mmCIF file of C-alpha atoms in Angstrom:
data_model
loop_
_atom_site.group_PDB
_atom_site.id
_atom_site.type_symbol
_atom_site.label_atom_id
_atom_site.label_comp_id
_atom_site.label_asym_id
_atom_site.label_seq_id
_atom_site.Cartn_x
_atom_site.Cartn_y
_atom_site.Cartn_z
ATOM 1 C CA MET V 1336 -12.858 -39.248 14.349
ATOM 2 C CA SER V 1337 -13.676 -38.961 10.717
ATOM 3 C CA ARG V 1338 -10.921 -36.588 9.827
ATOM 4 C CA SER V 1339 -7.350 -37.707 10.179
ATOM 5 C CA THR V 1340 -5.364 -35.614 12.589
ATOM 6 C CA ALA V 1341 -2.208 -36.798 10.909
ATOM 7 C CA ARG V 1342 -2.627 -34.273 8.161
ATOM 8 C CA ILE V 1343 -2.132 -31.397 10.548
ATOM 9 C CA ASP V 1344 1.526 -30.942 11.244
ATOM 10 C CA VAL V 1345 1.551 -29.688 14.818
ATOM 11 C CA LYS V 1346 4.990 -28.174 14.624
ATOM 12 C CA LYS V 1347 4.186 -26.235 11.506
ATOM 13 C CA VAL V 1348 0.902 -25.072 12.970
ATOM 14 C CA ASN V 1349 2.617 -23.776 16.052
ATOM 15 C CA SER V 1350 5.073 -21.816 13.989
ATOM 16 C CA GLU V 1351 2.384 -20.335 11.801
ATOM 17 C CA LEU V 1352 0.288 -19.535 14.822
ATOM 18 C CA VAL V 1353 3.066 -17.409 16.262
ATOM 19 C CA THR V 1354 3.724 -15.757 12.913
ATOM 20 C CA LEU V 1355 0.075 -14.949 12.342
ATOM 21 C CA THR V 1356 -0.541 -13.802 15.881
ATOM 22 C CA TYR V 1357 2.442 -11.523 15.687
ATOM 23 C CA GLY V 1358 1.229 -10.235 12.352
ATOM 24 C CA ALA V 1359 -2.176 -9.453 13.793
ATOM 25 C CA LEU V 1360 -0.557 -7.605 16.661
ATOM 26 C CA VAL V 1361 1.615 -5.503 14.373
ATOM 27 C CA ALA V 1362 -1.415 -4.689 12.244
ATOM 28 C CA GLN V 1363 -3.250 -3.513 15.341
ATOM 29 C CA MET V 1364 -0.286 -1.376 16.377
ATOM 30 C CA VAL V 1365 -0.036 0.218 12.965
ATOM 31 C CA LYS V 1366 -3.685 1.130 13.381
ATOM 32 C CA ASP V 1367 -3.128 2.508 16.883
ATOM 33 C CA PHE V 1368 -0.125 4.698 16.121
ATOM 34 C CA ASP V 1369 0.212 7.215 13.327
ATOM 35 C CA ASN V 1370 3.957 6.916 13.252
ATOM 36 C CA VAL V 1371 5.809 3.757 12.175
ATOM 37 C CA ASP V 1372 8.753 4.677 14.381
ATOM 38 C CA ASP V 1373 6.482 4.505 17.390
ATOM 39 C CA VAL V 1374 5.377 1.039 16.309
ATOM 40 C CA SER V 1375 8.989 -0.078 15.978
ATOM 41 C CA LYS V 1376 9.683 1.278 19.434
ATOM 42 C CA GLN V 1377 6.678 -0.525 20.891
ATOM 43 C CA LEU V 1378 7.753 -3.783 19.280
ATOM 44 C CA GLU V 1379 11.180 -3.435 20.803
ATOM 45 C CA ARG V 1380 9.686 -2.803 24.222
ATOM 46 C CA LEU V 1381 7.398 -5.773 23.858
ATOM 47 C CA GLY V 1382 10.342 -7.935 22.893
ATOM 48 C CA TYR V 1383 12.247 -6.681 25.888
ATOM 49 C CA ASN V 1384 9.433 -7.778 28.197
ATOM 50 C CA MET V 1385 9.419 -11.186 26.560
ATOM 51 C CA GLY V 1386 13.189 -11.449 26.733
ATOM 52 C CA ILE V 1387 13.409 -10.910 30.463
ATOM 53 C CA ARG V 1388 11.045 -13.829 30.968
ATOM 54 C CA LEU V 1389 12.407 -15.975 28.199
ATOM 55 C CA ILE V 1390 15.896 -16.055 29.662
ATOM 56 C CA GLU V 1391 14.558 -17.918 32.686
ATOM 57 C CA ASP V 1392 13.062 -20.542 30.475
ATOM 58 C CA TYR V 1393 16.231 -20.798 28.445
ATOM 59 C CA LEU V 1394 18.517 -21.193 31.448
ATOM 60 C CA ALA V 1395 16.220 -23.776 32.972
ATOM 61 C CA LYS V 1396 15.970 -25.844 29.827
ATOM 62 C CA THR V 1397 19.592 -25.772 28.819
ATOM 63 C CA ALA V 1398 21.281 -25.785 32.222
ATOM 64 C CA THR V 1399 23.887 -23.458 30.812
ATOM 65 C CA GLY V 1400 26.321 -21.561 32.989
ATOM 66 C CA ARG V 1401 27.716 -18.067 32.806
ATOM 67 C CA CYS V 1402 29.154 -16.839 29.551
ATOM 68 C CA LEU V 1403 32.929 -16.657 29.492
ATOM 69 C CA ASP V 1404 33.169 -14.060 26.777
ATOM 70 C CA LEU V 1405 31.133 -12.461 24.031
ATOM 71 C CA LYS V 1406 31.979 -15.283 21.647
ATOM 72 C CA ASP V 1407 30.374 -17.692 24.061
ATOM 73 C CA THR V 1408 27.352 -15.402 24.401
ATOM 74 C CA ALA V 1409 26.928 -15.338 20.637
ATOM 75 C CA ASP V 1410 26.995 -19.129 20.473
ATOM 76 C CA LYS V 1411 24.386 -19.391 23.172
ATOM 77 C CA ILE V 1412 22.076 -16.901 21.521
ATOM 78 C CA GLN V 1413 22.523 -18.914 18.358
ATOM 79 C CA SER V 1414 21.314 -22.005 20.154
ATOM 80 C CA ALA V 1415 18.403 -20.018 21.595
ATOM 81 C CA PHE V 1416 17.380 -19.052 18.074
ATOM 82 C CA ARG V 1417 17.311 -22.713 17.155
ATOM 83 C CA MET V 1418 15.346 -23.588 20.237
ATOM 84 C CA TYR V 1419 12.678 -20.926 20.014
ATOM 85 C CA LEU V 1420 12.457 -20.039 16.349
ATOM 86 C CA GLY V 1421 13.742 -23.215 14.767
ATOM 87 C CA VAL V 1422 16.334 -21.432 12.680
ATOM 88 C CA GLN V 1423 20.072 -21.462 12.858
ATOM 89 C CA PRO V 1424 21.549 -18.025 12.185
ATOM 90 C CA ASN V 1425 25.206 -17.541 11.309
ATOM 91 C CA VAL V 1426 27.339 -15.463 13.597
ATOM 92 C CA ALA V 1427 29.468 -13.197 11.469
ATOM 93 C CA ASN V 1428 30.997 -9.773 10.934
ATOM 94 C CA TRP V 1429 32.918 -9.486 14.176
ATOM 95 C CA SER V 1430 34.271 -6.027 14.767
ATOM 96 C CA PRO V 1431 38.065 -5.783 15.189
ATOM 97 C CA ALA V 1432 37.611 -4.913 18.846
ATOM 98 C CA GLY V 1433 35.486 -8.015 19.322
ATOM 99 C CA ASP V 1434 32.585 -6.156 20.885
ATOM 100 C CA GLU V 1435 30.171 -6.291 17.937
ATOM 101 C CA PHE V 1436 28.796 -9.114 15.870
ATOM 102 C CA SER V 1437 25.879 -9.998 13.631
ATOM 103 C CA PHE V 1438 23.379 -12.774 13.345
ATOM 104 C CA ILE V 1439 22.589 -13.562 9.740
ATOM 105 C CA LEU V 1440 19.304 -15.334 9.112
ATOM 106 C CA ASP V 1441 18.617 -16.612 5.629
ATOM 107 C CA THR V 1442 15.063 -17.498 6.584
ATOM 108 C CA ASN V 1443 13.159 -15.560 9.147
ATOM 109 C CA PRO V 1444 10.136 -17.392 10.539
ATOM 110 C CA ILE V 1445 8.384 -14.303 11.841
ATOM 111 C CA THR V 1446 8.361 -12.645 8.439
ATOM 112 C CA GLU V 1447 6.952 -15.643 6.629
ATOM 113 C CA LEU V 1448 3.679 -14.829 4.887
ATOM 114 C CA VAL V 1449 4.432 -11.139 5.396
ATOM 115 C CA GLU V 1450 4.727 -8.323 2.917
ATOM 116 C CA LEU V 1451 5.149 -4.702 3.892
ATOM 117 C CA PRO V 1452 2.898 -2.216 2.113
ATOM 118 C CA GLU V 1453 4.609 0.793 0.566
ATOM 119 C CA GLU V 1454 3.330 3.347 3.076
ATOM 120 C CA ILE V 1455 4.909 1.622 6.080
ATOM 121 C CA LYS V 1456 8.203 0.659 4.500
ATOM 122 C CA GLY V 1457 10.023 2.252 7.414
ATOM 123 C CA LEU V 1458 8.608 -0.251 9.896
ATOM 124 C CA LYS V 1459 11.154 -2.446 11.637
ATOM 125 C CA TYR V 1460 9.010 -5.539 11.598
ATOM 126 C CA CYS V 1461 11.520 -7.832 13.308
ATOM 127 C CA ASN V 1462 12.348 -5.338 16.028
ATOM 128 C CA ILE V 1463 10.832 -7.713 18.537
ATOM 129 C CA ILE V 1464 13.864 -9.983 18.153
ATOM 130 C CA CYS V 1465 16.162 -7.101 19.031
ATOM 131 C CA GLY V 1466 14.095 -6.463 22.127
ATOM 132 C CA VAL V 1467 14.190 -10.094 23.165
ATOM 133 C CA ILE V 1468 17.970 -10.241 22.871
ATOM 134 C CA ARG V 1469 18.437 -7.026 24.815
ATOM 135 C CA GLY V 1470 16.014 -8.054 27.568
ATOM 136 C CA ALA V 1471 17.431 -11.534 27.939
ATOM 137 C CA LEU V 1472 21.024 -10.341 28.109
ATOM 138 C CA GLU V 1473 20.174 -7.668 30.625
ATOM 139 C CA MET V 1474 19.062 -10.403 32.996
ATOM 140 C CA VAL V 1475 22.527 -11.936 32.819
ATOM 141 C CA GLN V 1476 24.227 -8.593 33.472
ATOM 142 C CA LEU V 1477 25.104 -7.733 29.906
ATOM 143 C CA ASP V 1478 24.123 -4.370 28.531
ATOM 144 C CA VAL V 1479 23.914 -4.541 24.759
ATOM 145 C CA GLN V 1480 22.536 -2.565 21.891
ATOM 146 C CA CYS V 1481 20.749 -4.417 19.174
ATOM 147 C CA TRP V 1482 19.460 -3.304 15.805
ATOM 148 C CA ILE V 1483 18.544 -4.505 12.348
ATOM 149 C CA VAL V 1484 21.015 -3.930 9.545
ATOM 150 C CA GLN V 1485 19.435 -5.898 6.744
ATOM 151 C CA ASP V 1486 15.868 -6.970 6.357
ATOM 152 C CA GLN V 1487 14.393 -9.420 3.884
ATOM 153 C CA LEU V 1488 11.145 -7.504 3.987
ATOM 154 C CA LYS V 1489 12.986 -4.552 2.529
ATOM 155 C CA GLY V 1490 14.495 -6.513 -0.303
ATOM 156 C CA ASP V 1491 17.781 -7.580 1.263
ATOM 157 C CA ALA V 1492 19.043 -11.107 0.708
ATOM 158 C CA ASN V 1493 19.272 -11.916 4.410
ATOM 159 C CA THR V 1494 18.080 -10.609 7.724
ATOM 160 C CA GLU V 1495 20.988 -9.293 9.714
ATOM 161 C CA ILE V 1496 20.740 -8.414 13.382
ATOM 162 C CA ARG V 1497 23.653 -6.528 14.863
ATOM 163 C CA VAL V 1498 24.567 -6.779 18.520
ATOM 164 C CA LYS V 1499 26.945 -4.369 20.221
ATOM 165 C CA PHE V 1500 28.286 -4.935 23.692
ATOM 166 C CA ILE V 1501 28.073 -1.796 25.819
ATOM 167 C CA ARG V 1502 29.113 -2.775 29.301
ATOM 168 C CA ARG V 1503 28.851 -5.364 31.987
ATOM 169 C CA LEU V 1504 26.181 -4.498 34.535
ATOM 170 C CA GLU V 1505 27.152 -4.578 38.169
ATOM 171 C CA ASP V 1506 24.970 -6.199 40.748
ATOM 172 C CA ALA V 1507 23.364 -3.477 42.765
ATOM 173 C CA ILE V 1508 23.589 -3.622 46.516
ATOM 174 C CA PRO V 1509 20.288 -4.693 48.034
ATOM 175 C CA ALA V 1510 18.367 -1.859 49.633
ATOM 176 C CA GLY V 1511 19.113 -1.306 53.270
ATOM 177 C CA GLU V 1512 22.603 -2.792 53.183
ATOM 178 C CA ASP V 1513 25.868 -0.940 53.168
ATOM 179 C CA MET K 532 9.413 -22.461 15.265
ATOM 180 C CA GLY K 533 9.802 -25.016 17.940
ATOM 181 C CA ASP K 534 8.597 -23.748 21.176
ATOM 182 C CA GLU K 535 5.219 -22.959 22.633
ATOM 183 C CA THR K 536 6.742 -20.800 25.322
ATOM 184 C CA ILE K 537 7.118 -18.134 22.670
ATOM 185 C CA PHE K 538 3.437 -18.230 21.936
ATOM 186 C CA GLU K 539 2.541 -18.020 25.589
ATOM 187 C CA PHE K 540 4.798 -15.035 26.206
ATOM 188 C CA LEU K 541 3.611 -13.353 23.054
ATOM 189 C CA HIS K 542 0.045 -13.862 24.189
ATOM 190 C CA ALA K 543 0.828 -12.323 27.549
ATOM 191 C CA GLU K 544 2.460 -9.334 25.893
ATOM 192 C CA ILE K 545 -0.472 -8.826 23.558
ATOM 193 C CA ILE K 546 -2.762 -8.634 26.569
ATOM 194 C CA ASN K 547 -0.379 -6.239 28.204
ATOM 195 C CA TYR K 548 -0.237 -4.077 25.133
ATOM 196 C CA THR K 549 -3.960 -3.897 24.462
ATOM 197 C CA MET K 550 -4.664 -3.090 28.109
ATOM 198 C CA ASN K 551 -2.149 -0.252 28.053
ATOM 199 C CA GLN K 552 -3.606 1.001 24.841
ATOM 200 C CA ASN K 553 -7.056 1.009 26.381
ATOM 201 C CA GLU K 554 -5.900 3.114 29.257
ATOM 202 C CA ILE K 555 -4.591 5.658 26.810
ATOM 203 C CA LYS K 556 -7.782 5.654 24.819
ATOM 204 C CA LYS K 557 -9.783 5.850 28.044
ATOM 205 C CA SER K 558 -12.749 3.946 26.795
ATOM 206 C CA ASP K 559 -15.365 4.170 29.503
ATOM 207 C CA CYS K 560 -17.484 1.311 28.209
ATOM 208 C CA LYS K 561 -16.509 -2.001 29.762
ATOM 209 C CA ASP K 562 -17.290 -4.024 26.655
ATOM 210 C CA GLU K 563 -14.850 -1.951 24.669
ATOM 211 C CA GLU K 564 -12.012 -3.117 26.845
ATOM 212 C CA LEU K 565 -11.502 -6.485 25.273
ATOM 213 C CA SER K 566 -12.427 -5.635 21.726
ATOM 214 C CA ASP K 567 -8.902 -4.986 20.431
ATOM 215 C CA LEU K 568 -7.710 -8.197 21.966
ATOM 216 C CA GLU K 569 -10.619 -10.057 20.488
ATOM 217 C CA TYR K 570 -9.963 -8.509 17.106
ATOM 218 C CA ILE K 571 -6.331 -9.614 17.121
ATOM 219 C CA GLY K 572 -7.582 -13.115 17.855
ATOM 220 C CA PHE K 573 -10.158 -12.831 15.110
ATOM 221 C CA THR K 574 -7.590 -12.039 12.415
ATOM 222 C CA THR K 575 -5.336 -14.795 13.657
ATOM 223 C CA GLY K 576 -8.096 -17.385 13.626
ATOM 224 C CA PHE K 577 -9.338 -16.250 10.262
ATOM 225 C CA LYS K 578 -5.951 -16.746 8.620
ATOM 226 C CA MET K 579 -5.123 -19.845 10.596
ATOM 227 C CA ILE K 580 -8.144 -21.795 9.405
ATOM 228 C CA GLU K 581 -7.427 -20.925 5.820
ATOM 229 C CA ARG K 582 -4.080 -22.629 6.025
ATOM 230 C CA LEU K 583 -5.265 -25.551 8.114
ATOM 231 C CA THR K 584 -8.184 -26.600 5.985
ATOM 232 C CA LYS K 585 -6.507 -26.062 2.650
ATOM 233 C CA GLU K 586 -6.592 -29.700 1.638
ATOM 234 C CA MET K 587 -9.576 -30.896 3.551
ATOM 235 C CA PRO K 588 -12.916 -32.024 2.221
ATOM 236 C CA ARG K 589 -15.880 -29.732 2.707
ATOM 237 C CA PHE K 590 -17.632 -29.895 6.045
ATOM 238 C CA LYS K 591 -21.006 -31.583 5.964
ATOM 239 C CA ASP K 592 -22.861 -29.181 8.205
ATOM 240 C CA GLU K 593 -22.526 -26.813 11.104
ATOM 241 C CA LEU K 594 -22.105 -29.564 13.670
ATOM 242 C CA ASP K 595 -19.363 -31.131 11.628
ATOM 243 C CA THR K 596 -17.567 -27.803 11.581
ATOM 244 C CA MET K 597 -17.898 -27.475 15.335
ATOM 245 C CA LYS K 598 -16.517 -30.950 15.793
ATOM 246 C CA PHE K 599 -13.538 -29.995 13.730
ATOM 247 C CA ILE K 600 -12.956 -26.928 15.915
ATOM 248 C CA CYS K 601 -13.188 -29.057 19.053
ATOM 249 C CA THR K 602 -10.829 -31.768 17.948
ATOM 250 C CA ASP K 603 -8.268 -31.042 15.257
ATOM 251 C CA PHE K 604 -8.203 -27.284 15.518
ATOM 252 C CA TRP K 605 -8.030 -27.204 19.292
ATOM 253 C CA THR K 606 -5.323 -29.839 19.334
ATOM 254 C CA ALA K 607 -3.293 -27.900 16.830
ATOM 255 C CA ILE K 608 -3.380 -24.743 18.889
ATOM 256 C CA TYR K 609 -3.953 -25.728 22.492
ATOM 257 C CA LYS K 610 -2.436 -29.217 22.458
ATOM 258 C CA LYS K 611 -5.577 -30.885 23.725
ATOM 259 C CA GLN K 612 -9.120 -31.514 22.671
ATOM 260 C CA ILE K 613 -12.183 -29.754 23.950
ATOM 261 C CA ASP K 614 -13.502 -31.888 26.785
ATOM 262 C CA ASN K 615 -17.171 -31.390 26.214
ATOM 263 C CA LEU K 616 -19.302 -30.087 23.380
ATOM 264 C CA ARG K 617 -22.946 -29.337 23.933
ATOM 265 C CA THR K 618 -25.556 -27.860 21.675
ATOM 266 C CA ASN K 619 -29.263 -27.124 21.683
ATOM 267 C CA HIS K 620 -29.419 -27.738 17.907
ATOM 268 C CA GLN K 621 -30.641 -24.192 17.455
ATOM 269 C CA GLY K 622 -27.341 -22.516 16.937
ATOM 270 C CA VAL K 623 -25.989 -22.420 20.461
ATOM 271 C CA TYR K 624 -22.876 -24.429 21.198
ATOM 272 C CA VAL K 625 -20.984 -24.709 24.430
ATOM 273 C CA LEU K 626 -17.382 -25.815 24.293
ATOM 274 C CA GLN K 627 -15.936 -26.804 27.608
ATOM 275 C CA ASP K 628 -12.230 -27.042 28.242
ATOM 276 C CA ASN K 629 -11.437 -28.453 31.657
ATOM 277 C CA SER K 630 -7.925 -27.087 31.759
ATOM 278 C CA PHE K 631 -7.587 -24.203 29.407
ATOM 279 C CA ARG K 632 -3.980 -23.628 28.504
ATOM 280 C CA PHE K 633 -3.781 -19.924 29.272
ATOM 281 C CA LEU K 634 -5.397 -20.349 32.660
ATOM 282 C CA THR K 635 -3.628 -23.415 34.009
ATOM 283 C CA LYS K 636 -0.645 -21.421 35.184
ATOM 284 C CA ILE K 637 -2.623 -18.654 36.800
ATOM 285 C CA SER K 638 -4.721 -20.316 39.410
ATOM 286 C CA ASP K 639 -6.504 -23.446 40.462
ATOM 287 C CA GLY K 640 -9.688 -22.138 41.946
ATOM 288 C CA ARG K 641 -11.357 -18.807 42.298
ATOM 289 C CA GLN K 642 -8.361 -16.628 42.980
ATOM 290 C CA TYR K 643 -7.667 -14.003 40.301
ATOM 291 C CA LEU K 644 -11.067 -14.591 38.778
ATOM 292 C CA ASP K 645 -11.343 -10.875 38.101
ATOM 293 C CA VAL K 646 -8.466 -10.883 35.617
ATOM 294 C CA ALA K 647 -9.447 -14.117 33.910
ATOM 295 C CA PRO K 648 -11.476 -12.501 31.089
ATOM 296 C CA LYS K 649 -8.308 -10.941 29.726
ATOM 297 C CA TYR K 650 -6.824 -14.343 29.153
ATOM 298 C CA VAL K 651 -9.698 -15.735 27.156
ATOM 299 C CA GLY K 652 -10.480 -12.720 24.974
ATOM 300 C CA PHE K 653 -7.919 -13.658 22.384
ATOM 301 C CA THR K 654 -9.253 -17.203 22.128
ATOM 302 C CA CYS K 655 -12.838 -16.018 21.731
ATOM 303 C CA GLY K 656 -11.580 -14.050 18.785
ATOM 304 C CA VAL K 657 -9.735 -17.025 17.375
ATOM 305 C CA ILE K 658 -12.882 -19.157 17.473
ATOM 306 C CA ARG K 659 -15.005 -16.426 15.948
ATOM 307 C CA GLY K 660 -12.427 -15.790 13.234
ATOM 308 C CA SER K 661 -12.137 -19.448 12.310
ATOM 309 C CA LEU K 662 -15.875 -19.885 12.108
ATOM 310 C CA ALA K 663 -16.222 -16.718 10.093
ATOM 311 C CA ASN K 664 -13.848 -18.052 7.488
ATOM 312 C CA LEU K 665 -15.832 -21.287 7.368
ATOM 313 C CA GLY K 666 -18.969 -19.312 6.624
ATOM 314 C CA ILE K 667 -20.515 -19.167 10.073
ATOM 315 C CA ASN K 668 -21.188 -15.804 11.636
ATOM 316 C CA SER K 669 -21.226 -16.044 15.361
ATOM 317 C CA ILE K 670 -20.846 -14.381 18.708
ATOM 318 C CA VAL K 671 -18.385 -16.054 21.030
ATOM 319 C CA THR K 672 -18.251 -15.414 24.731
ATOM 320 C CA ALA K 673 -16.447 -17.150 27.529
ATOM 321 C CA GLU K 674 -17.581 -18.128 30.957
ATOM 322 C CA ILE K 675 -15.206 -18.921 33.779
ATOM 323 C CA GLN K 676 -16.430 -19.952 37.179
ATOM 324 C CA ASN K 677 -13.544 -21.937 38.465
ATOM 325 C CA MET K 678 -10.136 -21.774 36.857
ATOM 326 C CA PRO K 679 -8.729 -23.436 34.833
ATOM 327 C CA LEU K 680 -12.093 -24.635 33.554
ATOM 328 C CA CYS K 681 -13.440 -22.470 30.797
ATOM 329 C CA LYS K 682 -16.638 -22.601 28.762
ATOM 330 C CA PHE K 683 -16.907 -20.951 25.394
ATOM 331 C CA HIS K 684 -20.409 -20.085 24.281
ATOM 332 C CA ILE K 685 -20.891 -19.870 20.563
ATOM 333 C CA GLN K 686 -24.062 -18.290 19.296
ATOM 334 C CA VAL K 687 -24.521 -18.681 15.583
ATOM 335 C CA GLN K 688 -26.050 -15.660 13.890
ATOM 336 C CA ARG K 689 -28.521 -16.517 11.210
ATOM 337 C CA ASN K 690 -29.913 -14.006 8.857
#
C-alpha cells in the first residue's frame, strides 16, 4: 500500500471513535428532546443498559470474585475505568460511615474535544458513566446511587463522580418455588 | 480508551435509542426509520476523517480515496480491511466485507436477516460522512444476503 498504516495509531483512533460517536449521539438527543434534563435522564438509562452487559465482560476478563466490602468494590471499579476508558481515577472523599465515595478523574476521555454551548449548560454530559456504574453494580447485587459532583465541562478542575451505597439486593426466589 | 467492547455496546445502545425514538415519532415511511441512525454515523465519520487525515498528503483521485477508506480507515475502525473493492469507473463502488464486525456476533447465515439493516445503518453513515469531508458527495447503501457478509454500495453524486 502506498500510504503507511503506521501513522494511524489504532488505540488513539478507537478512543476518538468512541468519543465522537458518543458526541454525535448526545447531539441527536439534544435535538430530539426540548429539555436537557430529559437528555441527562436518557443518557443515564443508556449507560445502565450498557452497564448490565459490561459487567459480564468485566468479570470474564478479570476473573474477579465477589467484593468483600465497598472499599474492594471501589478498587475494582477503578480497575474497570482503566480497562475500558484507559484512565485511572482516584478514589477519594470517603464518607465517615464508609458508604459513600468519589472517583476523581483529572482527564475524562469522553469529554475530550467537547465544549458545551451556553444554552445547554445544565446537561450532564458524562451521565452515561453514572448509568454504567449503577447498572454494573446492580448485576452483582449492589444497589447504588451515582451522580456527578464536579464536571470539567462546567469549569471545574476535575470530574468527580460520587457513588453512594444504598443496600445489598437479595436474590429473589425463582418463580414457582416456595 | 482501551477497549472495543465499549464501542460495540455503545453502538448497540444507539440503535436501541434511535429505534425507540422512531416509535415515539411514529414515522410511517420505512426509509425514515434509519435516518437518525445514519445521521449519527455521518457526523461521526465526518469528524473522524478530519482527525485521521490531518497529516496525510492529498489524495490523487476518487479511486485513491476509496482505497484509503478500504484499507487504513477500515482497519482503524473495524480492525480489518475491506475484502473486495469493485467499481464500474462511473462513480459506483462496491465494498465487500466478508465478516462485518457488527454482524459476526449475530448470526452465521440467514437467520435474523430482517433486523440486519439496523446494524449497518450507522456504518453507511460513517462512510458517507468520511467521503463528504473528503469532497465526495455520495449515497451509501448496504446489502446483506448472508450474514456476516455485507456489501456497501457507494454511489458518487456528481453535479
